[in-house]
GROMACS .gro file of C-alpha atoms in nm:
model
  151
    1LYS     CA    1  16.823  11.197   4.676
    2TRP     CA    2  16.695  11.145   4.322
    3ARG     CA    3  16.722  11.518   4.239
    4LYS     CA    4  17.080  11.527   4.364
    5SER     CA    5  17.170  11.263   4.104
    6ILE     CA    6  17.081  11.503   3.819
    7ALA     CA    7  17.269  11.808   3.691
    8HIS     CA    8  17.107  12.039   3.438
    9VAL     CA    9  17.273  12.295   3.211
   10PRO     CA   10  17.022  12.523   3.037
   11GLN     CA   11  17.087  12.734   2.728
   12GLU     CA   12  17.107  13.047   2.942
   13PRO     CA   13  17.260  12.934   3.272
   14PHE     CA   14  17.225  13.123   3.597
   15LEU     CA   15  17.551  13.270   3.721
   16MET     CA   16  17.562  13.466   4.041
   17ASN     CA   17  17.761  13.784   4.093
   18ALA     CA   18  18.059  13.602   4.242
   19THR     CA   19  18.388  13.447   4.138
   20ILE     CA   20  18.427  13.173   3.881
   21ILE     CA   21  18.513  12.918   4.150
   22GLU     CA   22  18.207  13.012   4.356
   23ASN     CA   23  17.989  12.965   4.049
   24ILE     CA   24  18.144  12.625   3.977
   25ALA     CA   25  18.121  12.498   4.336
   26TYR     CA   26  17.781  12.659   4.380
   27GLY     CA   27  17.660  12.643   4.738
   28GLU     CA   28  17.987  12.524   4.893
   29LYS     CA   29  18.184  12.726   5.142
   30ILE     CA   30  18.506  12.853   4.985
   31GLU     CA   31  18.720  12.660   5.235
   32GLU     CA   32  18.543  12.334   5.143
   33ILE     CA   33  18.587  12.363   4.765
   34ASP     CA   34  18.790  12.089   4.599
   35PHE     CA   35  19.004  12.304   4.367
   36GLU     CA   36  19.165  12.008   4.191
   37LYS     CA   37  18.823  11.868   4.107
   38ALA     CA   38  18.709  12.213   3.990
   39ILE     CA   39  19.012  12.244   3.761
   40GLU     CA   40  18.945  11.897   3.621
   41CYS     CA   41  18.585  11.995   3.550
   42CYS     CA   42  18.699  12.320   3.387
   43ARG     CA   43  18.931  12.126   3.159
   44ALA     CA   44  18.648  11.894   3.057
   45ALA     CA   45  18.428  12.199   2.987
   46SER     CA   46  18.708  12.363   2.782
   47ILE     CA   47  18.707  12.675   3.000
   48TYR     CA   48  19.030  12.622   3.195
   49LYS     CA   49  19.255  12.801   2.944
   50PHE     CA   50  19.034  13.111   2.962
   51ILE     CA   51  19.036  13.101   3.343
   52ASN     CA   52  19.410  13.049   3.361
   53ASN     CA   53  19.466  13.350   3.131
   54SER     CA   54  19.241  13.573   3.343
   55SER     CA   55  19.423  13.808   3.580
   56LYS     CA   56  19.253  13.670   3.892
   57LYS     CA   57  19.222  13.312   3.763
   58MET     CA   58  18.945  13.128   3.954
   59TYR     CA   59  18.879  13.443   4.158
   60THR     CA   60  18.768  13.644   3.855
   61LEU     CA   61  18.425  13.801   3.913
   62VAL     CA   62  18.170  13.697   3.653
   63GLY     CA   63  17.924  13.979   3.727
   64GLU     CA   64  17.548  13.959   3.764
   65ARG     CA   65  17.420  13.678   3.538
   66GLY     CA   66  17.773  13.644   3.397
   67ILE     CA   67  17.772  13.993   3.241
   68ASN     CA   68  18.155  13.997   3.231
   69LEU     CA   69  18.161  13.679   3.019
   70SER     CA   70  18.061  13.582   2.668
   71GLY     CA   71  17.764  13.351   2.628
   72GLY     CA   72  17.996  13.060   2.548
   73GLN     CA   73  18.213  13.123   2.853
   74ALA     CA   74  17.904  13.132   3.076
   75GLN     CA   75  17.781  12.805   2.925
   76ARG     CA   76  18.118  12.638   2.979
   77ILE     CA   77  18.129  12.752   3.344
   78ALA     CA   78  17.779  12.607   3.386
   79ILE     CA   79  17.898  12.277   3.234
   80ALA     CA   80  18.194  12.275   3.475
   81ARG     CA   81  17.946  12.337   3.761
   82ALA     CA   82  17.733  12.044   3.649
   83LEU     CA   83  18.037  11.817   3.633
   84TYR     CA   84  18.158  11.939   3.972
   85LYS     CA   85  17.824  11.828   4.117
   86ASN     CA   86  17.926  11.470   4.028
   87ALA     CA   87  17.574  11.377   3.921
   88GLN     CA   88  17.489  11.046   3.756
   89ILE     CA   89  17.270  11.212   3.494
   90LEU     CA   90  17.369  11.527   3.305
   91ILE     CA   91  17.100  11.709   3.107
   92LEU     CA   92  17.234  11.953   2.849
   93ASP     CA   93  16.950  12.169   2.716
   94GLU     CA   94  17.104  12.360   2.424
   95ALA     CA   95  17.396  12.403   2.666
   96THR     CA   96  17.652  12.456   2.389
   97SER     CA   97  17.444  12.670   2.153
   98ALA     CA   98  17.665  12.979   2.207
   99LEU     CA   99  17.981  12.788   2.114
  100ASP     CA  100  18.148  12.740   1.781
  101ILE     CA  101  18.132  12.389   1.636
  102LYS     CA  102  18.499  12.313   1.711
  103THR     CA  103  18.468  12.397   2.083
  104GLU     CA  104  18.133  12.222   2.106
  105ASN     CA  105  18.278  11.903   1.955
  106LYS     CA  106  18.574  11.921   2.194
  107ILE     CA  107  18.343  11.944   2.496
  108VAL     CA  108  18.126  11.655   2.377
  109LYS     CA  109  18.439  11.445   2.323
  110ASN     CA  110  18.571  11.544   2.668
  111LEU     CA  111  18.242  11.450   2.832
  112LYS     CA  112  18.238  11.110   2.666
  113ASN     CA  113  18.601  11.034   2.751
  114TYR     CA  114  18.619  11.204   3.087
  115HIS     CA  115  18.295  11.092   3.247
  116ARG     CA  116  18.222  10.744   3.118
  117LYS     CA  117  17.993  10.656   3.409
  118ILE     CA  118  17.757  10.946   3.350
  119THR     CA  119  17.437  10.938   3.146
  120ILE     CA  120  17.414  11.244   2.924
  121ILE     CA  121  17.082  11.361   2.784
  122SER     CA  122  17.153  11.632   2.532
  123ILE     CA  123  16.885  11.844   2.372
  124SER     CA  124  16.995  12.026   2.059
  125HIS     CA  125  16.867  12.165   1.733
  126ARG     CA  126  17.209  12.099   1.575
  127LEU     CA  127  17.250  11.736   1.475
  128SER     CA  128  17.629  11.783   1.476
  129THR     CA  129  17.612  11.842   1.852
  130ILE     CA  130  17.469  11.500   1.925
  131SER     CA  131  17.588  11.292   1.628
  132SER     CA  132  17.855  11.111   1.831
  133TYR     CA  133  17.617  11.005   2.109
  134ASP     CA  134  17.526  10.638   2.154
  135ARG     CA  135  17.152  10.679   2.097
  136LEU     CA  136  16.966  10.950   1.911
  137ILE     CA  137  16.599  11.031   1.944
  138ARG     CA  138  16.413  11.294   1.744
  139ILE     CA  139  16.090  11.446   1.869
  140SER     CA  140  15.874  11.622   1.615
  141GLU     CA  141  15.516  11.738   1.656
  142GLY     CA  142  15.462  11.507   1.952
  143THR     CA  143  15.602  11.197   1.780
  144ILE     CA  144  15.919  11.022   1.897
  145TYR     CA  145  16.154  10.875   1.637
  146LYS     CA  146  16.463  10.667   1.707
  147ILE     CA  147  16.740  10.765   1.468
  148GLU     CA  148  16.938  10.466   1.344
  149LYS     CA  149  17.307  10.547   1.321
  150SER     CA  150  17.498  10.421   1.020
  151LYS     CA  151  17.793  10.202   1.107
   0.00000   0.00000   0.00000
């Protein structure tokens, strides 16, 4: 039960050789997928416009390990998958590293506004990625530092 309450998005997410929708609703039978929820998650992950412009929309094949996608597109599909899971805790481990700063900031803003009841733990080397979060912690050489935000 505890593990089901956590969703994790790694820097290089696993995508199976299937459609976008099957990768988002990972493990669900196609007839049981909540498409409205999936679209909502895609919007929050800033991938919906790309999907909507694809010839087969949600039924576009991503290829083995997402070979038919850019790194940023694969990361955004993985973020949509994590949101679709409806977990209470979302761990983003360099999950937006392949994105430009503008798209990354949009996703972070979407996550904060869209999923207010979710706890997000974001690991990043770019301070700009996490600067808008409520609490910041820096770990360096085994020491933990709380970063005080200026008001």
